[in-house]
PDB file of C-alpha atoms and ligand atoms in Angstrom:
ATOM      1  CA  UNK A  27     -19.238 -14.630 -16.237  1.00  0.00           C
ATOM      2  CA  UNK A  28     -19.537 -13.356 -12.719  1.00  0.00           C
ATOM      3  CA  UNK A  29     -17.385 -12.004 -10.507  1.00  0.00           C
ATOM      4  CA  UNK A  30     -17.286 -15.746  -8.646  1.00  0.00           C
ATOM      5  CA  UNK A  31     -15.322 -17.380 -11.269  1.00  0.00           C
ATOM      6  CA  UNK A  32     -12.773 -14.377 -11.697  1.00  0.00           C
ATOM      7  CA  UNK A  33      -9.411 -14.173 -10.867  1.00  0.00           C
ATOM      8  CA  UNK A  34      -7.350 -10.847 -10.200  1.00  0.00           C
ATOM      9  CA  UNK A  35      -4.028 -10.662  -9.980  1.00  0.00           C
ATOM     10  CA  UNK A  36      -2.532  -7.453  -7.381  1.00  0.00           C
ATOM     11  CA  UNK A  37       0.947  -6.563  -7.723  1.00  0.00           C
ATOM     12  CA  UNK A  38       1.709  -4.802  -4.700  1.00  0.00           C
ATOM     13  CA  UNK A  39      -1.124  -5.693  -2.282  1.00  0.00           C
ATOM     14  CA  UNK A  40       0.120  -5.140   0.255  1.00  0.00           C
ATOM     15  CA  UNK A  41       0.730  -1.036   0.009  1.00  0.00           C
ATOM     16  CA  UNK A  42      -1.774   1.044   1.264  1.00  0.00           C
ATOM     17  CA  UNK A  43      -3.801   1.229  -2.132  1.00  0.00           C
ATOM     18  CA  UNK A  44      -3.497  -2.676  -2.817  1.00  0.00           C
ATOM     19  CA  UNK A  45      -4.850  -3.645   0.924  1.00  0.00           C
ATOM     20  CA  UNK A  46      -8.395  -1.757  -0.342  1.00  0.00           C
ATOM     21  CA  UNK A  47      -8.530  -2.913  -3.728  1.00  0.00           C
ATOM     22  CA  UNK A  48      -7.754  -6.193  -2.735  1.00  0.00           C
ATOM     23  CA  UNK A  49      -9.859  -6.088   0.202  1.00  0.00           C
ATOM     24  CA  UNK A  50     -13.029  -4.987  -2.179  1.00  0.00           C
ATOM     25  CA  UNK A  51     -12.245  -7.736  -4.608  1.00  0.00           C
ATOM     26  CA  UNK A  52     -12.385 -10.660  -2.180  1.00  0.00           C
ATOM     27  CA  UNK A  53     -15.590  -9.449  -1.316  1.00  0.00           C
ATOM     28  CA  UNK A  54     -16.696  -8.935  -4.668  1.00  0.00           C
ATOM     29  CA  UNK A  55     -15.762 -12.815  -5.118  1.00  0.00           C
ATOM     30  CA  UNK A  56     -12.849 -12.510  -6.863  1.00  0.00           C
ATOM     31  CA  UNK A  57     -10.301 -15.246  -6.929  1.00  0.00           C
ATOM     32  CA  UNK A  58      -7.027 -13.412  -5.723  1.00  0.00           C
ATOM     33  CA  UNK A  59      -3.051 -13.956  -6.576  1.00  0.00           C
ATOM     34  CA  UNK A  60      -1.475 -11.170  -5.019  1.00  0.00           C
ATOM     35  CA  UNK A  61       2.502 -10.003  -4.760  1.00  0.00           C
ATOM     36  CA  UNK A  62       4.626  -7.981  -3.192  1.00  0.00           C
ATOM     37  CA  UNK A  63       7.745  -8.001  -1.442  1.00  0.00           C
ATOM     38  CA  UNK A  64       7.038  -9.214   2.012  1.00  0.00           C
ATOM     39  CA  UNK A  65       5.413 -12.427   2.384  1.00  0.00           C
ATOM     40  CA  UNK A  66       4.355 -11.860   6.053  1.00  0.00           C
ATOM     41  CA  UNK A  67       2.879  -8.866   5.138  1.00  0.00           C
ATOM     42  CA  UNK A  68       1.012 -10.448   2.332  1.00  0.00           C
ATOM     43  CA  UNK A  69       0.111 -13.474   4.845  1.00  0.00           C
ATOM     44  CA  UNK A  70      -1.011 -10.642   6.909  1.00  0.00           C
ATOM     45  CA  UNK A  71      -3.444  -9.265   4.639  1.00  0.00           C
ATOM     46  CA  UNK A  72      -5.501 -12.804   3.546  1.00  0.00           C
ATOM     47  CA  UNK A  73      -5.490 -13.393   7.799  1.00  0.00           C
ATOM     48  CA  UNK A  74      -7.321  -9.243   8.014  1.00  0.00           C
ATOM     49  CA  UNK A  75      -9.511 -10.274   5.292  1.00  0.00           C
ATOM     50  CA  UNK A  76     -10.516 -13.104   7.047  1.00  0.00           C
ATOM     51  CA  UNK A  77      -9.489 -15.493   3.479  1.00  0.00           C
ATOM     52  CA  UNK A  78      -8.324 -19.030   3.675  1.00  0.00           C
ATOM     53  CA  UNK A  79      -4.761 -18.774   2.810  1.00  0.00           C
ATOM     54  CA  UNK A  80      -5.549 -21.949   0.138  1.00  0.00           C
ATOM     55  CA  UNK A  81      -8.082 -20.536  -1.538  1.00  0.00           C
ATOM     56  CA  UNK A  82      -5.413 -17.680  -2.660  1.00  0.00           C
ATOM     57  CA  UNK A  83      -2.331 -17.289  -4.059  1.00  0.00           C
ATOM     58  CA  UNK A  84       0.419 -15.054  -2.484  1.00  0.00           C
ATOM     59  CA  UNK A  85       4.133 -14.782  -3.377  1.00  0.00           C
ATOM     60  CA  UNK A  86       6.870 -12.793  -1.957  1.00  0.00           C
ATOM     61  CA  UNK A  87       8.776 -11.769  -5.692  1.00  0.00           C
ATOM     62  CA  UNK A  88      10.909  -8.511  -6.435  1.00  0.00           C
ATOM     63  CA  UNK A  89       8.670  -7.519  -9.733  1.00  0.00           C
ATOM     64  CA  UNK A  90      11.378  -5.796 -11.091  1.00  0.00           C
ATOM     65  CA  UNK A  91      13.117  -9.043 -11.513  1.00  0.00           C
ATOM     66  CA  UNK A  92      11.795 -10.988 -14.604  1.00  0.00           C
ATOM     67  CA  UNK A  93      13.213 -14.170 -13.590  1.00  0.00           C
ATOM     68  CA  UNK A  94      11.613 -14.254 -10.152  1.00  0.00           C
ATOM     69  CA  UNK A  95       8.324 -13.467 -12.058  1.00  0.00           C
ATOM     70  CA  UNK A  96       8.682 -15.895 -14.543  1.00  0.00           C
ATOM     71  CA  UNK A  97       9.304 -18.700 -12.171  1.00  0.00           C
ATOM     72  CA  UNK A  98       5.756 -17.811 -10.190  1.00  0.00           C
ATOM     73  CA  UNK A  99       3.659 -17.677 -13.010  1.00  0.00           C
ATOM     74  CA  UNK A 100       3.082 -21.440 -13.591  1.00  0.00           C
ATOM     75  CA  UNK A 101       1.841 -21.874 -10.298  1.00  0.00           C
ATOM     76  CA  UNK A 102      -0.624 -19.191 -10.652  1.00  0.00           C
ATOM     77  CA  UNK A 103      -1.486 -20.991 -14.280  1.00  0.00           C
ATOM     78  CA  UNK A 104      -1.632 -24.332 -12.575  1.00  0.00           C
ATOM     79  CA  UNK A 105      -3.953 -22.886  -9.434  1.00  0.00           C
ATOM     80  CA  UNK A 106      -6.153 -21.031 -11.044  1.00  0.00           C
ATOM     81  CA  UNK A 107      -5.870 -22.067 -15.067  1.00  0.00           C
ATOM     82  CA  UNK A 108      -7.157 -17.726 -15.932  1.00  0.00           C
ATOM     83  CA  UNK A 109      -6.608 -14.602 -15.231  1.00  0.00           C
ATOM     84  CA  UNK A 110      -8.637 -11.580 -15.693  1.00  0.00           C
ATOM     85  CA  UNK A 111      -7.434  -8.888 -13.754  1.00  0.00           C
ATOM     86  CA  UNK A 112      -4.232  -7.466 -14.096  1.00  0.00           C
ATOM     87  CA  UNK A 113      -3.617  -4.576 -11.332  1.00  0.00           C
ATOM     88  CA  UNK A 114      -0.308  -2.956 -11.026  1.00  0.00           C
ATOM     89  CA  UNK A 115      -0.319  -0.860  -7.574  1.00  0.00           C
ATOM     90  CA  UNK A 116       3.323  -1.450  -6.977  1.00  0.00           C
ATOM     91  CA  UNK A 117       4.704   2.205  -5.868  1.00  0.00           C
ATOM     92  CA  UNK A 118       7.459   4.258  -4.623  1.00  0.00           C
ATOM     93  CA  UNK A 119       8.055   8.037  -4.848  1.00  0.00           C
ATOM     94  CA  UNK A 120      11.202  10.109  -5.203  1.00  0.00           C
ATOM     95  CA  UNK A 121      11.233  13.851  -5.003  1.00  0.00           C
ATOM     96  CA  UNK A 122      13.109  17.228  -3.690  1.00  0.00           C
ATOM     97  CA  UNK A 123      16.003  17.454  -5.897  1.00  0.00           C
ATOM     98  CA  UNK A 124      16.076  19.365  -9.858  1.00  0.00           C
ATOM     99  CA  UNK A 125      17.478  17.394 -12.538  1.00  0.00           C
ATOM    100  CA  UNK A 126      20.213  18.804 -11.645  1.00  0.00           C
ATOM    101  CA  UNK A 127      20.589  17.266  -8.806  1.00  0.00           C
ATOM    102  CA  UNK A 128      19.165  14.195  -8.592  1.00  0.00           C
ATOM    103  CA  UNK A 129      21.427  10.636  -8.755  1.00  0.00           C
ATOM    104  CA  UNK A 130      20.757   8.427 -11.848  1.00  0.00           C
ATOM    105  CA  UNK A 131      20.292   5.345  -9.072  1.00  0.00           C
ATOM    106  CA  UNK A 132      16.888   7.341  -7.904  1.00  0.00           C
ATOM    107  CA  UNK A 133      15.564   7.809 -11.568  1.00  0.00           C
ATOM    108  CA  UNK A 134      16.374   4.098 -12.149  1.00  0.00           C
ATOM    109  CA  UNK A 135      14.847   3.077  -9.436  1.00  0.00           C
ATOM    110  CA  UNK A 136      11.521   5.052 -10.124  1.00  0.00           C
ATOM    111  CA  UNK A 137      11.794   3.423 -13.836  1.00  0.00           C
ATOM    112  CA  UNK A 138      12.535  -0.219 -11.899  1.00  0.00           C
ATOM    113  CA  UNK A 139       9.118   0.416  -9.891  1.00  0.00           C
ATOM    114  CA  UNK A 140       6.877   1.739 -12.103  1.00  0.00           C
ATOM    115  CA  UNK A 141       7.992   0.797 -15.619  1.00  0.00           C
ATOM    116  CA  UNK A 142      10.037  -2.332 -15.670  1.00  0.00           C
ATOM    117  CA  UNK A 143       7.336  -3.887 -12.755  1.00  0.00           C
ATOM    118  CA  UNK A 144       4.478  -3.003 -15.228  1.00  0.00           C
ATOM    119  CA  UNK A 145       6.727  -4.277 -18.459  1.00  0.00           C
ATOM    120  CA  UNK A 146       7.567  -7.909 -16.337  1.00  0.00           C
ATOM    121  CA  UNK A 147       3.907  -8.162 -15.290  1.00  0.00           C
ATOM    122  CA  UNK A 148       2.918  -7.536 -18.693  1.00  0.00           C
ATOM    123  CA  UNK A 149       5.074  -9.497 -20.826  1.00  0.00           C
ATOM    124  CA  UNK A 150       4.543 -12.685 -18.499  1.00  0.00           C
ATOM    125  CA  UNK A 151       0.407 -12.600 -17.825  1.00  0.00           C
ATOM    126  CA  UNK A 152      -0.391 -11.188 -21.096  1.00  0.00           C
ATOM    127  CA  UNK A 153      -0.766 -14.576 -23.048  1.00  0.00           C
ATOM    128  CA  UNK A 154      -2.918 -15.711 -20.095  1.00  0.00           C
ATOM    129  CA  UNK A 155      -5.381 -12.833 -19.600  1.00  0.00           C
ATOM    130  CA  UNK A 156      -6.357 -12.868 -23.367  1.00  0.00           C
ATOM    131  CA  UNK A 157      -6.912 -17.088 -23.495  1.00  0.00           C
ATOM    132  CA  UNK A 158     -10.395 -16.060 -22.218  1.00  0.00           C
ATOM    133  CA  UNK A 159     -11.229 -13.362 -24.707  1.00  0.00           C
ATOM    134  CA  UNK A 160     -11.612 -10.984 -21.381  1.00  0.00           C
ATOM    135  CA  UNK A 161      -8.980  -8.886 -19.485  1.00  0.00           C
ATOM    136  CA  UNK A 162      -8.348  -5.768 -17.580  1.00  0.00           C
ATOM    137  CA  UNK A 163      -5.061  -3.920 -16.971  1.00  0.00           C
ATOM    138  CA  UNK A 164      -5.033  -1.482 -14.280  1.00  0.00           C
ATOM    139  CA  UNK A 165      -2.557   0.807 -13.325  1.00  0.00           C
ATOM    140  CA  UNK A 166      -2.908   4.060 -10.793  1.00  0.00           C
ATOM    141  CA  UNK A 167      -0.624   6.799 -12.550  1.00  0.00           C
ATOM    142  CA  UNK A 168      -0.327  10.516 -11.385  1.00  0.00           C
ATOM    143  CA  UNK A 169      -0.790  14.119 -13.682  1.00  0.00           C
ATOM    144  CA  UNK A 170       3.027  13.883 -12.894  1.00  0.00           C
ATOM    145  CA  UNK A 171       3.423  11.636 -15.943  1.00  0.00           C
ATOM    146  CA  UNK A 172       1.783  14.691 -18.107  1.00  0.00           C
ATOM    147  CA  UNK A 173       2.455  17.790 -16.285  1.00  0.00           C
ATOM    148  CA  UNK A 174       5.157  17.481 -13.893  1.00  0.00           C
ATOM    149  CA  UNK A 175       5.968  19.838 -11.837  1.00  0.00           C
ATOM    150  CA  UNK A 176       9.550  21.310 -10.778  1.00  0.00           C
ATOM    151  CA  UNK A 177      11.932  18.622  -8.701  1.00  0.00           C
ATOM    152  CA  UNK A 178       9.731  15.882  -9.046  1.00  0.00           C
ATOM    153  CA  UNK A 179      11.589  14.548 -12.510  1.00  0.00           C
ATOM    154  CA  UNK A 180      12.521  11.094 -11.442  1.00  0.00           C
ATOM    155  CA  UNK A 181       9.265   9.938 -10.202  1.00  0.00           C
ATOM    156  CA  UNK A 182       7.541  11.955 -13.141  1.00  0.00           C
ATOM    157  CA  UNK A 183       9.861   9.590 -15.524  1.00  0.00           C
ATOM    158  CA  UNK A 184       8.742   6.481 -13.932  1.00  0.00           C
ATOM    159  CA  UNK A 185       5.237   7.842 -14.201  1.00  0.00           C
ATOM    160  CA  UNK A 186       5.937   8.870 -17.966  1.00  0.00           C
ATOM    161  CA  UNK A 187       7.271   5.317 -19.262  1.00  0.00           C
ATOM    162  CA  UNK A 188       4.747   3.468 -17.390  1.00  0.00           C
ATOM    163  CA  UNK A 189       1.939   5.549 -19.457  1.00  0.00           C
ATOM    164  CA  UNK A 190       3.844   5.053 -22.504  1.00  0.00           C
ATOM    165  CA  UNK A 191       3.496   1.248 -21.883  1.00  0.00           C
ATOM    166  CA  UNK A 192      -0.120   1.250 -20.764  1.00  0.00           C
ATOM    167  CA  UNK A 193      -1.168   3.576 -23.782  1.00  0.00           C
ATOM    168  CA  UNK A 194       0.964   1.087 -26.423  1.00  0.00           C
ATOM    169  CA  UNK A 195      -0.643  -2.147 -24.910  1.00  0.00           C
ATOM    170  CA  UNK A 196      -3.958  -0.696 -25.416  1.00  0.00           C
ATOM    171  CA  UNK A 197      -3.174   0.167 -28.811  1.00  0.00           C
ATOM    172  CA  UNK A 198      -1.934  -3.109 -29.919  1.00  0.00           C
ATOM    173  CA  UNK A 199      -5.174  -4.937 -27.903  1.00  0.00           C
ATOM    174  CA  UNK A 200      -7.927  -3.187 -29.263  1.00  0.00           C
ATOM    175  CA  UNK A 201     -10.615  -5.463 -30.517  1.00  0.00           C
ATOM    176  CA  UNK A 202      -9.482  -8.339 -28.321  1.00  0.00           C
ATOM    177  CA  UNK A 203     -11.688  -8.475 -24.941  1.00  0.00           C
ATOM    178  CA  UNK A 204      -8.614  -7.527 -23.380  1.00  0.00           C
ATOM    179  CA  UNK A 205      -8.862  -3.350 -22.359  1.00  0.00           C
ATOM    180  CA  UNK A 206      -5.424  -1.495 -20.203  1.00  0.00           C
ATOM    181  CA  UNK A 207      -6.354   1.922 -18.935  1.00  0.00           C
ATOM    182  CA  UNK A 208      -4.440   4.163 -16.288  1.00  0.00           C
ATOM    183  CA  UNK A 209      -6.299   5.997 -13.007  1.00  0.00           C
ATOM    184  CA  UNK A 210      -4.723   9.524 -12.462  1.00  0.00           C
ATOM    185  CA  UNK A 211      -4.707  10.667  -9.007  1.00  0.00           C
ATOM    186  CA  UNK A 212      -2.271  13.556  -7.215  1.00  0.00           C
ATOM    187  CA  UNK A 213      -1.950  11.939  -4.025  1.00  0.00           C
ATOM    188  CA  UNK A 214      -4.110   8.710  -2.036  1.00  0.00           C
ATOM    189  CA  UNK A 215      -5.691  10.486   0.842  1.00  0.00           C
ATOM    190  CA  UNK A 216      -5.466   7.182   2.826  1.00  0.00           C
ATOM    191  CA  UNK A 217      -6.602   8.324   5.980  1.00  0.00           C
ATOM    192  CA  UNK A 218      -9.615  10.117   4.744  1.00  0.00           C
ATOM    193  CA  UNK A 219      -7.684  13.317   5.829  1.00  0.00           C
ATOM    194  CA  UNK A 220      -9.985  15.092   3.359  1.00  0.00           C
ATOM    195  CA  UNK A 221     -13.009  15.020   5.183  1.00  0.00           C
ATOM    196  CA  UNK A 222     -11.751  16.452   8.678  1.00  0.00           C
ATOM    197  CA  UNK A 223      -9.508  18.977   7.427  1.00  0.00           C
ATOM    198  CA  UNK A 224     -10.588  22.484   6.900  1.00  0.00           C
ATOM    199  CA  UNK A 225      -7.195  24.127   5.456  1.00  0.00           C
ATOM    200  CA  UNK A 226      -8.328  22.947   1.616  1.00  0.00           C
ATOM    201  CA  UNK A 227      -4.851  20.772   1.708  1.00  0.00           C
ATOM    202  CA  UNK A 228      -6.286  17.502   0.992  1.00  0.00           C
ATOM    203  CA  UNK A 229      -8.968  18.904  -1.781  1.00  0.00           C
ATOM    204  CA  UNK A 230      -7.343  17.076  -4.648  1.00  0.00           C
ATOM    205  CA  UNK A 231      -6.583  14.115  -2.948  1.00  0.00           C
ATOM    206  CA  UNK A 232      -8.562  10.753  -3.514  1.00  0.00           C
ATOM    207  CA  UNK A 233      -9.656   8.087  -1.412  1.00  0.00           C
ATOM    208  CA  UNK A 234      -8.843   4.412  -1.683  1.00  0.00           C
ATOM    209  CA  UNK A 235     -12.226   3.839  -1.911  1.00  0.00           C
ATOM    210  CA  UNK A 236     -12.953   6.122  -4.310  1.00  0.00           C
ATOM    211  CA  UNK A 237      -9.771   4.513  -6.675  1.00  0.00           C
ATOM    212  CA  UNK A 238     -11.707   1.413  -6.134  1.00  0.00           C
ATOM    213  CA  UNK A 239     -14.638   2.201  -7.334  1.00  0.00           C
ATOM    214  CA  UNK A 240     -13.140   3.022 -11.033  1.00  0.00           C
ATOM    215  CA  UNK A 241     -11.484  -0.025 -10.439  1.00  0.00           C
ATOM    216  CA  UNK A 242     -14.688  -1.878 -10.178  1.00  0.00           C
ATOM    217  CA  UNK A 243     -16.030   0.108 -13.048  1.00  0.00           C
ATOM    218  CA  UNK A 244     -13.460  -0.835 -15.568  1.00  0.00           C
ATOM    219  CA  UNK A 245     -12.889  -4.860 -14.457  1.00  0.00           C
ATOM    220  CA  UNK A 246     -16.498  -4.645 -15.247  1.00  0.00           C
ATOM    221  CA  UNK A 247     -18.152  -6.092 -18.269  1.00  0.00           C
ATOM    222  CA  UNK A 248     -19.723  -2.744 -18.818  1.00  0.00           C
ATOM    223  CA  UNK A 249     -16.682  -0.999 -19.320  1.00  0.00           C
ATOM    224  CA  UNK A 250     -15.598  -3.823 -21.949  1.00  0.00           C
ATOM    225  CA  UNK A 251     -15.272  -0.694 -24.432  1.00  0.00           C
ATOM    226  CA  UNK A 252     -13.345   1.831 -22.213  1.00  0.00           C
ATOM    227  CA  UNK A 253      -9.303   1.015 -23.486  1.00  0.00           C
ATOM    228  CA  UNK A 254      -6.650   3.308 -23.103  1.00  0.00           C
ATOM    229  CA  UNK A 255      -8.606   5.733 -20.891  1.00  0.00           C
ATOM    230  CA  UNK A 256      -6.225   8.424 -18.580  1.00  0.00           C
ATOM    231  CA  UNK A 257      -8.859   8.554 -16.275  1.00  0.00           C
ATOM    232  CA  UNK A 258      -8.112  11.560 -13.688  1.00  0.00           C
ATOM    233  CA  UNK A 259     -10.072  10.604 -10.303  1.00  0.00           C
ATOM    234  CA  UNK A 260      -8.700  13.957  -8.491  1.00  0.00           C
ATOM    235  CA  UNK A 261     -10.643  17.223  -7.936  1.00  0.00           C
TER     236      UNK A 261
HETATM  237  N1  NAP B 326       0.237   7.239  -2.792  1.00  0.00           N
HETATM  238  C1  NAP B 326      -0.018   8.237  -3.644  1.00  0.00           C
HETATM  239  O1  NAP B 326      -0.257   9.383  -3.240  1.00  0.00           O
HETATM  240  C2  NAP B 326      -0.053   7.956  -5.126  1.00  0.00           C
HETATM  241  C3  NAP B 326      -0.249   9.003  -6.042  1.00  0.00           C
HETATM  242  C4  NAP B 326      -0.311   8.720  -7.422  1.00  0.00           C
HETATM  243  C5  NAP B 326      -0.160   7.392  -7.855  1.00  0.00           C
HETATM  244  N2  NAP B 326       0.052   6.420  -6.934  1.00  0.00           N
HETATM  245  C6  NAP B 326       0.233   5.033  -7.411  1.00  0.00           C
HETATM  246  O2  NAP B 326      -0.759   4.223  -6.821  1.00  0.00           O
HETATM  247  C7  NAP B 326      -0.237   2.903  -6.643  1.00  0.00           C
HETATM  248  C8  NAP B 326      -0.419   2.480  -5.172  1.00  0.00           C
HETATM  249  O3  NAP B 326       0.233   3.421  -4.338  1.00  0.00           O
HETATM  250  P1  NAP B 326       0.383   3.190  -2.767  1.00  0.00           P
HETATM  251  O4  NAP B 326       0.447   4.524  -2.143  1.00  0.00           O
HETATM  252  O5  NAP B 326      -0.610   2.192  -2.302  1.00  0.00           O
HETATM  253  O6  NAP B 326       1.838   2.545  -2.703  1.00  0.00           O
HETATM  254  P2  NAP B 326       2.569   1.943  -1.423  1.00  0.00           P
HETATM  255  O7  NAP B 326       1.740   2.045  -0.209  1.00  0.00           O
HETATM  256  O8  NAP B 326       3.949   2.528  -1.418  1.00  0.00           O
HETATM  257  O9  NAP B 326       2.664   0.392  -1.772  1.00  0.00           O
HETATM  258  C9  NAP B 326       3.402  -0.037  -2.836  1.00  0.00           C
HETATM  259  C10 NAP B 326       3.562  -1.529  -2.773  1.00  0.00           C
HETATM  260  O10 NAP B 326       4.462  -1.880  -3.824  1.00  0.00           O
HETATM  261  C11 NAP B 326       5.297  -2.901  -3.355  1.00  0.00           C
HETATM  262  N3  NAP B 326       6.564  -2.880  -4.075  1.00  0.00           N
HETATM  263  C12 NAP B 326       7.398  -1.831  -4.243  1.00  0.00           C
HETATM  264  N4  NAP B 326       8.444  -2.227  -4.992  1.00  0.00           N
HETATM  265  C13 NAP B 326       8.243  -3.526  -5.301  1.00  0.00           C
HETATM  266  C14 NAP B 326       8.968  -4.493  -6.022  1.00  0.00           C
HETATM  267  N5  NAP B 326      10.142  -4.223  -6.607  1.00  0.00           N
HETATM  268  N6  NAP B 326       8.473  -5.750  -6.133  1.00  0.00           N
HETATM  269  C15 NAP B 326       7.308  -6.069  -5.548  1.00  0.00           C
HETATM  270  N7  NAP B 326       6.560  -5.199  -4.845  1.00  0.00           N
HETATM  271  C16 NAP B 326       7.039  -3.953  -4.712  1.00  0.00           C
HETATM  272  C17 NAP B 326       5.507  -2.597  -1.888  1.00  0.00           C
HETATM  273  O11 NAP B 326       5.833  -3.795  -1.272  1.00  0.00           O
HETATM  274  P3  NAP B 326       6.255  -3.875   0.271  1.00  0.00           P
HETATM  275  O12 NAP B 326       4.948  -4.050   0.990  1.00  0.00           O
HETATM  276  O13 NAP B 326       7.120  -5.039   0.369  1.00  0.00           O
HETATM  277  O14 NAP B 326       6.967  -2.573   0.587  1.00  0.00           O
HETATM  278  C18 NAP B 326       4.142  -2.052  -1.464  1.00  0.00           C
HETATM  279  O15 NAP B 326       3.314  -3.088  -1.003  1.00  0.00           O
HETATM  280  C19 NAP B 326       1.231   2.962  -7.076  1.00  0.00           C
HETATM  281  O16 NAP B 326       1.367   2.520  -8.391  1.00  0.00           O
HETATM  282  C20 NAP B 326       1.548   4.449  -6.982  1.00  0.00           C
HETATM  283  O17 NAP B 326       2.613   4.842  -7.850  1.00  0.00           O
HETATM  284  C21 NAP B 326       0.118   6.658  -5.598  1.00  0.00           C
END
């Protein structure tokens, strides 16, 4: 099957990561559903792309809200009848304060945008990517989630559990066309600050470009036995 008759699915398209990746898959042919919070921002993004809003599906939903999810996923059934592309780029950081110090509010909302987003996402297009025997779930993760360092604890939690849930899905879908596999990076050097600068700041930084590349890589049918990968794109 080629890229033509696909259909990806970007939670959180709108963000600096998701306008590239989704950018690259509409060009790749991809059919696209894509959410986020702000419709006019996702209405913005089909009208930079140049796409005909009604050969795409966009919807404004809180993904940390399963009922909101739950009611959106018919229509994205009913438009497109598949789904092979699962991409979780919805993001959020929270950082500065020890353990300490730090309000239970900002851990849960670090678990609400990284965890319960991917666990929603999950339990809802699951059944639907694996009806075609092929399926890719994406999500960009940080070292963080492994090795994190001092006051960045709430974020690194977030990080952790959303792992946890990527690594366990792949676990429990090996064998079944359907792969999930994580992209480390420390930072998204967005505006290719790593090729001007001369201080050695940005070294370890990647590039959307460069996330969306892997990205590529693994929706590929190439990478059909790549599942459960931590694959660190940073220098
Ligand atoms: N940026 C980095 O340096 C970095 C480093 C490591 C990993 N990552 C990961 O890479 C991915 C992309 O990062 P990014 O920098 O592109 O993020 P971003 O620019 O902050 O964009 C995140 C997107 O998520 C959406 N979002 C947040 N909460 C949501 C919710 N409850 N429901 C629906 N949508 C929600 C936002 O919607 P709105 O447009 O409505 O705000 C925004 O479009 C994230 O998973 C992030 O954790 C990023």
């Amino acid at each position: 099957m080629t890229e033509q008759n696909k259909v990806a699915l970007i939670a959180g398209a709108a963000g600096g990561l998701g306008q590239v990746v989704t950018r690259q898959l509409a060009e790749a042919g991809f059919s696209l559903a894509l959410l986020g919070r702000n419709q006019e921002r996702l209405d913005a993004l089909l009208a930079d792309l140049n796409l005909n809003p009604s050969d795409h599906f966009t919807q404004s939903v809180d993904l940390t809200n399963p009922d909101s999810l739950n009611a959106i996923a018919p229509a994205i059934r009913e438009k497109y009848g598949r789904l092979d592309l699962l991409i979780n780029l919805v993001g959020g950081w929270a950082g500065g304060e020890t353990l300490l110090e730090v309000q239970a509010d900002t851990v849960e909302t670090m678990l609400n945008q990284h965890l319960w987003s991917s666990f929603y996402l999950t339990q809802v297009f699951l059944p639907l990517l694996k009806e075609n025997g092929f399926g890719r779930v994406i999500t960009v993760s940080s070292p963080s989630a492994t090795n994190p360092p001092p006051k960045t604890g709430a974020y690194a939690i977030g990080k952790a559990a959303q792992d946890a849930l990527m690594l366990t899905l792949a676990a429990e879908l090996a064998g079944s066309g359907v792969t999930a596999n994580i992209i480390q990076v420390k930072a998204i050097d967005v505006k290719h600050r790593r090729q001007t600068d001369t201080t050695g700041k940005y070294t370890s930084w990647t590039t959307p470009e460069e996330i969306v590349s892997a990205v590529m890589y693994l929706a590929s049918d190439e990478a059909a036995h790549l599942n459960g990968l931590r694959l660190p794109l940073y220098g």
